[in-house]
C-alpha cells in the first residue's frame, strides 16, 4: 500500500527524524496562510501517489505567500501524472548544500532488511541503480540485532559525511530502520536527505510502502489508505479479491495464477500485441469474482480483444465458461473473445461456449495470435 | 527416486480441521500420500478422513513419527505453525498459506534455518513426486512419473509445464513449487542441488519470474555445480517496473529483478532459456529423448 | 533494581494484562475511601521491597471500608520484613478457583529468555523449584521470533487450562514476554495468576526486577526506584561505586573482585566465623571509594572485626593501606583489623601499616582465622 | 603451546584512544603482545603508543590482518563493537567492558555465534598465555609459563590462583577469564575442550562461582570428554539467595546456581574440588608433580 509524503513524514518524525516545518493544506487560501506562517519562502508539494511529480509540476518553490497561493491554484483540483491533487504539503524552504539518499528495502537473497545510502540523492533511486549502481552503498542487517551503529557510521562516511554529521546520520538511519519494522514496510526512504548550508541533516521527502499482507495487524496504517489515489479498476479488483494491474496495451486478459498471467502477457507481446492488463483471478475463484473480473476488463476503453487463459485445478473451466456465457447473454461483451481452457472440466467448458461468438484456442501461443489478430480487426472497424 | 517426498514421507497436515486442510487431505489421501496425523487447535482427539487430530505438532510427531508437514493455517497464524513444526523436529515443512507478512518470514526463515529444518513456501503449491507422494494442492492428473525435475516460483506454471511435458510423453521425477513470496524457505539453488544429486532426475526444468535475484543465483549455481542439462523459462518480460504482479515477490525494484537480467544470467551459465512455455517444454522433451538415446 | 507491586502492575496493565481494580493509598483515611469505592471487599497490600509479606502481615483481607482502614493502620508507618510501609495498594477482592504462576527469567545456558508456568501459584516460586521442580513448566524462546503462540498454548495446557482460557493465557504470557524485553527485566512474574470462579484469568500480584546495567537507557524505569526501601548502607555503596551486600555475621570484609570477595566470605565461614557483608571495591577503586567502603563496614553495629583482602593489580596495595592509616589516625576504627595484601605495592602497603594496631596476615586462611579469633575476643570484652 | 592467543595473535584494540584502552595497550605491548591496530571513532589516522588507529574494524583488519580484538568500549556502545568485530572477520573477540545490559548480550551472542567468531566475556579480565601473549588486563607478573590450564569466571580469583601456583613453582599454559556476567560468549565447557586438545596443558584448574548452571554443564562435559585431571573451586558458599554478589551473574535463583549443587555435580564427574583456594592450588601442584614423575 502506498502512502502520501505527509503521512510517511509524520511517521518518521515520530521516530525523531528532523524535517523542516510544514503543514498540509486543502485550499489555496489555506496554502497562502500557511506559507505566511512559515515565513513566506516555501515549497508547495502535491500529495499524490505518483513518482516524478517534481518534473510534472507537482513541486513548486514560492518566495511569498501570494506565490504559494498561485502554485497551489495550479495544482489543487488538477490531475498530475494521472492523479487528482486534493491536498498539498506546504514546507518551509531550506538551503541545501547537498542531497543524499537513505532508504531501507528487503534483501530477498539474504532474507533481511538492507539499508542503502547514496551521495546522489534527490533523484529516483531506480535511475541511480541503473546508471551508477556503485553509487549506492548497502549494509545488510541482522534482524535480531538491528542496524548496528558501526554500519550506520560506515554508510555516513561512504556518502561523504564527517564529524557530528556521522552521529546525526546514524540516528536518522536507525530511526528509519525501526520505523521500517514497526510499519511492516517493504520500502521506506528519505530522498533527499538534505545537508544544509550549515551542515545539518534534514529530511526533505519521505516515501513509505506498506506490506499489504500486514495491514490486518496495523489498523492505524491501514487507515492511511487514500483510495482516491488508486486506479478505480484496481480498487474494484481488490474489493472482489482478484489481482489486477492496468497496462497500456489493447488485449485484455484474464488468467488464473500470477505466473501464468505473466506468461500470457509475454506471449501476447511476442506475437505482436500488447496486454491491456495483468489479471490473476487466483486458484479458487468463485463465479461472482470471475464475473467481476470480466467486467473490469471490458470497462477498459483501450481493450480491443479479450484473452481468457485458464488452467483448471481447484477452479473449474465450466464455471469460467458459464460466467462468460452469462455476460454474452446480457450483451455486455463488446469485444471479440478468445478462450483457452485446460484441466478440470475443460471439455464441459468448451461445450458451453459452442455456438457462441467466442473463439476457442488450444495453446497459449495460438490464443495470443488469435487475440492479436482480432484486436487488429477491431481497430480497423 | 525423487526429491523431498516419497513413499516413506509421513505427512502431518497442520490445520487439518479447516475447510482447505480437510479438502486437500482428501485429495492427497486419494493420491496415496501417507498422511499420518493432523493438528487443529482445540480439536485434539478427533479424526478427519480417518486421520487422527492432535492439539500440537509435538504430540503428533511423538505419536505418529510424522517427518513432513503441510501448513493450511491462515496467514496471521501460519508463521507460528511453521515455527512449531521446526521446533518439533519436522524435517520438511510445506507452507501453502498465502498472504503472510514478509517481515514475519524474515524471522521464521532464520528460525527454521537455525533448527536445521527445510521449508518450502510459503505461498506455494507444494511438492509432488508423481506416483509416490503428493504434499501439495496441485491437480494430480497432469503429473506422470519420469526423468524431469521441475521447479517453479509459480503454481499454475508448474501445472502448465507438467501438463505439456506429460502431453509430450515426458514424465517428472519431482515437481516443486518454491512459492511466489519475496522471502521463501528453499530457493531455486537448494532445489537444483537436490535434483543434481537425485539419480532419477535427468533433465531439470526451472520456471522463474521477475523480482529478486533468485534466478541469477540459480544461474551461478548451475554454472558451478550442476552437470545435468537445465532448461528455463522466465515470466514477466512485459511487466512494468515497480508494480506487483500478483505474487508479492513479482516486482522489479531498485535495479533488480528484470526478466532480461535473469535470462542473460541463465544463458551465460549455459542454461537453455525458452521464449515461450511451449518452446521450453519442447526443449526439455528433446533433451530427455537425447539423453535416452 | 527492585520495583513495587503497584509499579509492575501498572506496566503489565499497559500491555493488556487484566488486573482487578485497585488504587494506591498513603493514609488509613484514603484506604477507607478507596475500599468504599471498590465495593468494600478488598485486599490491603503493603508496598515494600520484600518477599513473604503475606505471612508477615503485609497483606490483609477486609470486608468493609472500616476493616480496610484498620488493616491499613496496622501497616502504614510500621516495619514489615525490615521495610518501612509508606503506601499500600487497595485491591478489589476477587473470588478465585485456582492460583497459577507465570514468569519470565533469563536462561543463561541457552542465552535467551525462558517463560515458566506452574499450577502451584500463590507461593514463592523458589520454594516450588526446590520442593517440586517438575511442577514448573518452561519454554525457551527464540529472541528474534519471540514467545510463539504454540509455546504459550502448551504452557496453558500444562497448568490445566482449556477452551478460551488457553487464548487468554497466551495473550497474558505474550504481554509478559514483551514487557520483559521492553523493561530490560531480569525477572518478571505474575504470581498468583488467578483463575476466578467463573473461569476468567486475572493477575493478582506482579514482580519486576530490572537489569541495573540497562537503567541508563530506561530513564522512565530508573525513576521507579524507591531508595527508601533499600538498605542505606547499600544505597551509600552504590553512590560511591562499590558493591556491598549486608549479611548477618560479625566479620566485616573489604575485598577487590567479586570472586575473591566471595572466596573470602567462604573462608571466614570455614574457620568458624560469619561474614557481616559482601564488599567488592572493584578493580580500579580510588582512595575516596576505599575510605567510603571502610566507613560503610564500620557503621554496621554487628561488625566485631574487619578483614581486608586485596590482590593488587591496577589497584595499589599502598593506597589501600594509606586509606586505612588515615581512618586509624582519625580514631574511626572501633574494631580490630586484619589485612592481607598481595600484588602491586604490597610491601609498601605493609610498611605503611607497621606500627599500627593492624594485624598482617600472609594467606587468606590465616587472615580469616585471625579475624575470627579477634572478633571472639571483642565479643568477650 | 597455549589456547586462544599466542605469538601469532595479531591484536586489535577497540577504543584504543580511550583512557583504559591506551593504558592497557601500553601494558600489553610491554608484555610483548603483538598489537597491530586500534580503533577510535572519529580518531582514524592517529597512532597510540605507535599503534595505528583506524575508523572501523573492517579497515583495521584489511590493513593489518588483525585476528584478535580486545574491547575497551564503554557499556552502551560495547555490544556494537563486538558485532562490528564479528562482522569484520575477527576470530577472537575479548570484551573487557563491564555493565552491558544482559538482553543486549542475548542478541550479541546469537550474532557472534552465527558469524562463527569466538567471544570471551564481557566483564572479563581476558586471556594470557604466559610468555607468549597477553590479551587482557591482568597483572602480568603473577603468571609464569607451565603446564596448568586455568579458567575462571572471576578476575581477581584468576590472579590469586595464578599467583599461588607460581609461588608453588607451577606455571600455566593459558589463563582465561570467561567473565562474571549471566550471559557470556565462551563457556567453561568451550575452554575445557580447548585445554583438553592443547598439548601444553597437563592439568586443568577451574574456578567457578554461584549462579547459573555453567559449572554443572562443565561437570557433565568433564565426565564425557575430558581425560586430563581437573581441579575446581567454587566461590559463594556463604552467599544468600536472591542477592547479586558483585558480578551480575553471581546470583542464586529459581532453584539454580547454589555452590553445593555445583560442587556435587563436579565431584560426581570426578573433579577434585578444593575447600579453599589454597587447597585447590595445592591439589593442582600435586597433580602436576605426579604427572611429571
GROMACS .gro file of N, CA, C and O in nm, chain A residues 141-220:
model
  320
  141UNK      N    1   2.133  -0.602   0.751
  141UNK     CA    2   2.120  -0.602   0.896
  141UNK      C    3   2.091  -0.742   0.949
  141UNK      O    4   2.038  -0.827   0.878
  142UNK      N    5   2.129  -0.763   1.074
  142UNK     CA    6   2.089  -0.882   1.147
  142UNK      C    7   1.951  -0.847   1.208
  142UNK      O    8   1.942  -0.753   1.287
  143UNK      N    9   1.847  -0.921   1.169
  143UNK     CA   10   1.713  -0.880   1.217
  143UNK      C   11   1.700  -0.883   1.369
  143UNK      O   12   1.617  -0.812   1.423
  144UNK      N   13   1.781  -0.960   1.437
  144UNK     CA   14   1.775  -0.961   1.583
  144UNK      C   15   1.848  -0.839   1.639
  144UNK      O   16   1.796  -0.769   1.725
  145UNK      N   17   1.967  -0.812   1.591
  145UNK     CA   18   2.046  -0.704   1.648
  145UNK      C   19   2.005  -0.567   1.593
  145UNK      O   20   2.016  -0.466   1.661
  146UNK      N   21   1.955  -0.567   1.470
  146UNK     CA   22   1.915  -0.439   1.411
  146UNK      C   23   2.029  -0.373   1.336
  146UNK      O   24   2.134  -0.435   1.311
  147UNK      N   25   2.008  -0.248   1.297
  147UNK     CA   26   2.111  -0.173   1.226
  147UNK      C   27   2.216  -0.128   1.326
  147UNK      O   28   2.189  -0.043   1.411
  148UNK      N   29   2.335  -0.186   1.317
  148UNK     CA   30   2.440  -0.154   1.414
  148UNK      C   31   2.492  -0.012   1.394
  148UNK      O   32   2.491   0.039   1.282
  149UNK      N   33   2.536   0.048   1.503
  149UNK     CA   34   2.596   0.181   1.496
  149UNK      C   35   2.705   0.187   1.390
  149UNK      O   36   2.710   0.278   1.309
  150UNK      N   37   2.791   0.088   1.394
  150UNK     CA   38   2.906   0.093   1.304
  150UNK      C   39   2.862   0.088   1.157
  150UNK      O   40   2.925   0.148   1.070
  151UNK      N   41   2.750   0.016   1.132
  151UNK     CA   42   2.701   0.008   0.994
  151UNK      C   43   2.649   0.145   0.949
  151UNK      O   44   2.676   0.190   0.837
  152UNK      N   45   2.573   0.208   1.038
  152UNK     CA   46   2.520   0.340   1.005
  152UNK      C   47   2.634   0.440   0.985
  152UNK      O   48   2.631   0.522   0.893
  153UNK      N   49   2.736   0.431   1.070
  153UNK     CA   50   2.851   0.521   1.056
  153UNK      C   51   2.923   0.497   0.923
  153UNK      O   52   2.968   0.591   0.858
  154UNK      N   53   2.933   0.369   0.884
  154UNK     CA   54   3.006   0.342   0.760
  154UNK      C   55   2.926   0.394   0.640
  154UNK      O   56   2.985   0.445   0.543
  155UNK      N   57   2.793   0.387   0.645
  155UNK     CA   58   2.713   0.448   0.539
  155UNK      C   59   2.736   0.598   0.536
  155UNK      O   60   2.751   0.658   0.429
  156UNK      N   61   2.737   0.658   0.655
  156UNK     CA   62   2.754   0.803   0.663
  156UNK      C   63   2.886   0.845   0.599
  156UNK      O   64   2.891   0.940   0.520
  157UNK      N   65   2.992   0.774   0.633
  157UNK     CA   66   3.122   0.809   0.575
  157UNK      C   67   3.123   0.787   0.424
  157UNK      O   68   3.180   0.864   0.349
  158UNK      N   69   3.053   0.680   0.381
  158UNK     CA   70   3.052   0.648   0.238
  158UNK      C   71   2.983   0.756   0.156
  158UNK      O   72   3.013   0.772   0.038
  159UNK      N   73   2.887   0.828   0.217
  159UNK     CA   74   2.822   0.935   0.141
  159UNK      C   75   2.886   1.070   0.171
  159UNK      O   76   2.829   1.174   0.138
  160UNK      N   77   3.002   1.066   0.234
  160UNK     CA   78   3.081   1.189   0.246
  160UNK      C   79   3.053   1.273   0.369
  160UNK      O   80   3.089   1.390   0.373
  161UNK      N   81   2.990   1.214   0.472
  161UNK     CA   82   2.966   1.291   0.594
  161UNK      C   83   3.084   1.275   0.688
  161UNK      O   84   3.160   1.179   0.679
  162UNK      N   85   3.097   1.368   0.782
  162UNK     CA   86   3.207   1.359   0.878
  162UNK      C   87   3.168   1.430   1.007
  162UNK      O   88   3.067   1.500   1.013
  163UNK      N   89   3.250   1.411   1.108
  163UNK     CA   90   3.229   1.480   1.237
  163UNK      C   91   3.094   1.447   1.296
  163UNK      O   92   3.051   1.331   1.296
  164UNK      N   93   3.025   1.551   1.346
  164UNK     CA   94   2.898   1.529   1.414
  164UNK      C   95   2.788   1.483   1.319
  164UNK      O   96   2.687   1.427   1.362
  165UNK      N   97   2.806   1.507   1.191
  165UNK     CA   98   2.708   1.461   1.093
  165UNK      C   99   2.695   1.310   1.095
  165UNK      O  100   2.587   1.256   1.069
  166UNK      N  101   2.806   1.242   1.128
  166UNK     CA  102   2.803   1.096   1.128
  166UNK      C  103   2.704   1.045   1.233
  166UNK      O  104   2.623   0.956   1.205
  167UNK      N  105   2.708   1.105   1.353
  167UNK     CA  106   2.615   1.062   1.458
  167UNK      C  107   2.471   1.099   1.420
  167UNK      O  108   2.377   1.023   1.444
  168UNK      N  109   2.455   1.218   1.361
  168UNK     CA  110   2.320   1.261   1.322
  168UNK      C  111   2.263   1.165   1.217
  168UNK      O  112   2.146   1.125   1.223
  169UNK      N  113   2.349   1.127   1.122
  169UNK     CA  114   2.306   1.033   1.019
  169UNK      C  115   2.272   0.898   1.080
  169UNK      O  116   2.172   0.836   1.046
  170UNK      N  117   2.355   0.854   1.174
  170UNK     CA  118   2.330   0.726   1.242
  170UNK      C  119   2.192   0.727   1.308
  170UNK      O  120   2.114   0.633   1.294
  171UNK      N  121   2.162   0.835   1.378
  171UNK     CA  122   2.033   0.843   1.446
  171UNK      C  123   1.917   0.836   1.346
  171UNK      O  124   1.817   0.769   1.370
  172UNK      N  125   1.933   0.904   1.234
  172UNK     CA  126   1.827   0.904   1.133
  172UNK      C  127   1.813   0.764   1.072
  172UNK      O  128   1.703   0.712   1.055
  173UNK      N  129   1.928   0.703   1.041
  173UNK     CA  130   1.924   0.570   0.978
  173UNK      C  131   1.862   0.467   1.073
  173UNK      O  132   1.783   0.381   1.031
  174UNK      N  133   1.896   0.476   1.201
  174UNK     CA  134   1.839   0.379   1.295
  174UNK      C  135   1.690   0.405   1.318
  174UNK      O  136   1.614   0.311   1.336
  175UNK      N  137   1.651   0.531   1.312
  175UNK     CA  138   1.508   0.563   1.322
  175UNK      C  139   1.434   0.505   1.202
  175UNK      O  140   1.327   0.443   1.215
  176UNK      N  141   1.491   0.524   1.085
  176UNK     CA  142   1.431   0.470   0.962
  176UNK      C  143   1.418   0.319   0.971
  176UNK      O  144   1.315   0.260   0.936
  177UNK      N  145   1.523   0.256   1.020
  177UNK     CA  146   1.523   0.109   1.031
  177UNK      C  147   1.414   0.062   1.128
  177UNK      O  148   1.339  -0.032   1.099
  178UNK      N  149   1.403   0.128   1.241
  178UNK     CA  150   1.299   0.087   1.338
  178UNK      C  151   1.159   0.110   1.281
  178UNK      O  152   1.071   0.026   1.295
  179UNK      N  153   1.142   0.224   1.214
  179UNK     CA  154   1.012   0.253   1.154
  179UNK      C  155   0.977   0.150   1.047
  179UNK      O  156   0.861   0.109   1.033
  180UNK      N  157   1.077   0.105   0.973
  180UNK     CA  158   1.055   0.003   0.869
  180UNK      C  159   0.988  -0.119   0.930
  180UNK      O  160   0.886  -0.168   0.882
  181UNK      N  161   1.044  -0.169   1.039
  181UNK     CA  162   0.987  -0.287   1.105
  181UNK      C  163   0.851  -0.257   1.166
  181UNK      O  164   0.757  -0.335   1.153
  182UNK      N  165   0.843  -0.143   1.234
  182UNK     CA  166   0.718  -0.112   1.305
  182UNK      C  167   0.602  -0.090   1.208
  182UNK      O  168   0.487  -0.106   1.245
  183UNK      N  169   0.633  -0.048   1.086
  183UNK     CA  170   0.529  -0.021   0.986
  183UNK      C  171   0.508  -0.139   0.893
  183UNK      O  172   0.429  -0.128   0.799
  184UNK      N  173   0.581  -0.250   0.913
  184UNK     CA  174   0.576  -0.358   0.814
  184UNK      C  175   0.594  -0.301   0.674
  184UNK      O  176   0.516  -0.327   0.583
  185UNK      N  177   0.699  -0.223   0.659
  185UNK     CA  178   0.724  -0.159   0.529
  185UNK      C  179   0.788  -0.257   0.432
  185UNK      O  180   0.849  -0.356   0.472
  186UNK      N  181   0.769  -0.230   0.304
  186UNK     CA  182   0.851  -0.300   0.205
  186UNK      C  183   0.949  -0.201   0.143
  186UNK      O  184   1.047  -0.241   0.082
  187UNK      N  185   0.920  -0.074   0.159
  187UNK     CA  186   1.012   0.031   0.116
  187UNK      C  187   0.991   0.152   0.207
  187UNK      O  188   0.878   0.192   0.233
  188UNK      N  189   1.101   0.207   0.255
  188UNK     CA  190   1.093   0.332   0.333
  188UNK      C  191   1.216   0.413   0.297
  188UNK      O  192   1.328   0.367   0.316
  189UNK      N  193   1.191   0.531   0.240
  189UNK     CA  194   1.309   0.608   0.201
  189UNK      C  195   1.294   0.757   0.231
  189UNK      O  196   1.182   0.810   0.238
  190UNK      N  197   1.409   0.819   0.254
  190UNK     CA  198   1.418   0.962   0.270
  190UNK      C  199   1.501   1.011   0.152
  190UNK      O  200   1.619   0.977   0.141
  191UNK      N  201   1.435   1.086   0.064
  191UNK     CA  202   1.503   1.126  -0.059
  191UNK      C  203   1.442   1.254  -0.112
  191UNK      O  204   1.330   1.254  -0.158
  192UNK      N  205   1.514   1.364  -0.100
  192UNK     CA  206   1.651   1.372  -0.050
  192UNK      C  207   1.658   1.384   0.102
  192UNK      O  208   1.570   1.438   0.165
  193UNK      N  209   1.770   1.334   0.153
  193UNK     CA  210   1.813   1.368   0.288
  193UNK      C  211   1.912   1.483   0.267
  193UNK      O  212   2.020   1.462   0.212
  194UNK      N  213   1.868   1.602   0.305
  194UNK     CA  214   1.947   1.719   0.272
  194UNK      C  215   2.056   1.748   0.373
  194UNK      O  216   2.041   1.720   0.492
  195UNK      N  217   2.167   1.800   0.323
  195UNK     CA  218   2.269   1.857   0.411
  195UNK      C  219   2.259   2.008   0.391
  195UNK      O  220   2.279   2.058   0.280
  196UNK      N  221   2.222   2.079   0.497
  196UNK     CA  222   2.202   2.224   0.482
  196UNK      C  223   2.334   2.296   0.467
  196UNK      O  224   2.441   2.238   0.490
  197UNK      N  225   2.325   2.422   0.431
  197UNK     CA  226   2.448   2.501   0.414
  197UNK      C  227   2.523   2.514   0.545
  197UNK      O  228   2.642   2.542   0.546
  198UNK      N  229   2.455   2.491   0.658
  198UNK     CA  230   2.526   2.496   0.787
  198UNK      C  231   2.569   2.355   0.832
  198UNK      O  232   2.619   2.338   0.942
  199UNK      N  233   2.545   2.255   0.746
  199UNK     CA  234   2.596   2.121   0.777
  199UNK      C  235   2.498   2.031   0.848
  199UNK      O  236   2.530   1.915   0.877
  200UNK      N  237   2.379   2.081   0.879
  200UNK     CA  238   2.281   1.996   0.948
  200UNK      C  239   2.213   1.902   0.849
  200UNK      O  240   2.206   1.930   0.730
  201UNK      N  241   2.163   1.790   0.900
  201UNK     CA  242   2.089   1.695   0.817
  201UNK      C  243   1.940   1.719   0.835
  201UNK      O  244   1.892   1.737   0.947
  202UNK      N  245   1.866   1.718   0.725
  202UNK     CA  246   1.722   1.737   0.734
  202UNK      C  247   1.655   1.656   0.622
  202UNK      O  248   1.705   1.651   0.508
  203UNK      N  249   1.547   1.588   0.657
  203UNK     CA  250   1.477   1.503   0.561
  203UNK      C  251   1.380   1.590   0.482
  203UNK      O  252   1.300   1.663   0.540
  204UNK      N  253   1.384   1.580   0.349
  204UNK     CA  254   1.301   1.670   0.269
  204UNK      C  255   1.187   1.598   0.199
  204UNK      O  256   1.094   1.661   0.149
  205UNK      N  257   1.194   1.468   0.189
  205UNK     CA  258   1.083   1.393   0.132
  205UNK      C  259   1.091   1.253   0.187
  205UNK      O  260   1.199   1.205   0.223
  206UNK      N  261   0.978   1.187   0.197
  206UNK     CA  262   0.976   1.052   0.253
  206UNK      C  263   0.878   0.968   0.175
  206UNK      O  264   0.773   1.017   0.131
  207UNK      N  265   0.914   0.842   0.155
  207UNK     CA  266   0.826   0.751   0.083
  207UNK      C  267   0.815   0.622   0.162
  207UNK      O  268   0.915   0.563   0.203
  208UNK      N  269   0.692   0.580   0.182
  208UNK     CA  270   0.666   0.458   0.260
  208UNK      C  271   0.569   0.370   0.184
  208UNK      O  272   0.461   0.415   0.146
  209UNK      N  273   0.611   0.247   0.158
  209UNK     CA  274   0.521   0.148   0.100
  209UNK      C  275   0.503   0.038   0.205
  209UNK      O  276   0.602  -0.012   0.260
  210UNK      N  277   0.379   0.005   0.234
  210UNK     CA  278   0.350  -0.090   0.341
  210UNK      C  279   0.309  -0.224   0.281
  210UNK      O  280   0.237  -0.231   0.181
  211UNK      N  281   0.355  -0.331   0.344
  211UNK     CA  282   0.322  -0.468   0.303
  211UNK      C  283   0.170  -0.488   0.318
  211UNK      O  284   0.117  -0.487   0.429
  212UNK      N  285   0.102  -0.508   0.206
  212UNK     CA  286  -0.044  -0.528   0.211
  212UNK      C  287  -0.081  -0.644   0.303
  212UNK      O  288  -0.183  -0.640   0.370
  213UNK      N  289   0.005  -0.746   0.303
  213UNK     CA  290  -0.026  -0.864   0.384
  213UNK      C  291  -0.025  -0.835   0.534
  213UNK      O  292  -0.072  -0.917   0.612
  214UNK      N  293   0.034  -0.723   0.572
  214UNK     CA  294   0.046  -0.694   0.716
  214UNK      C  295  -0.058  -0.594   0.763
  214UNK      O  296  -0.065  -0.564   0.883
  215UNK      N  297  -0.138  -0.543   0.671
  215UNK     CA  298  -0.233  -0.438   0.711
  215UNK      C  299  -0.332  -0.488   0.815
  215UNK      O  300  -0.382  -0.411   0.897
  216UNK      N  301  -0.361  -0.618   0.814
  216UNK     CA  302  -0.459  -0.672   0.910
  216UNK      C  303  -0.419  -0.645   1.054
  216UNK      O  304  -0.502  -0.634   1.141
  217UNK      N  305  -0.288  -0.633   1.077
  217UNK     CA  306  -0.245  -0.611   1.216
  217UNK      C  307  -0.196  -0.470   1.239
  217UNK      O  308  -0.136  -0.441   1.343
  218UNK      N  309  -0.214  -0.384   1.141
  218UNK     CA  310  -0.172  -0.244   1.155
  218UNK      C  311  -0.290  -0.154   1.119
  218UNK      O  312  -0.286  -0.082   1.018
  219UNK      N  313  -0.394  -0.157   1.200
  219UNK     CA  314  -0.514  -0.081   1.164
  219UNK      C  315  -0.485   0.068   1.147
  219UNK      O  316  -0.542   0.133   1.060
  220UNK      N  317  -0.393   0.120   1.227
  220UNK     CA  318  -0.359   0.262   1.216
  220UNK      C  319  -0.300   0.294   1.081
  220UNK      O  320  -0.327   0.399   1.022
   0.00000   0.00000   0.00000
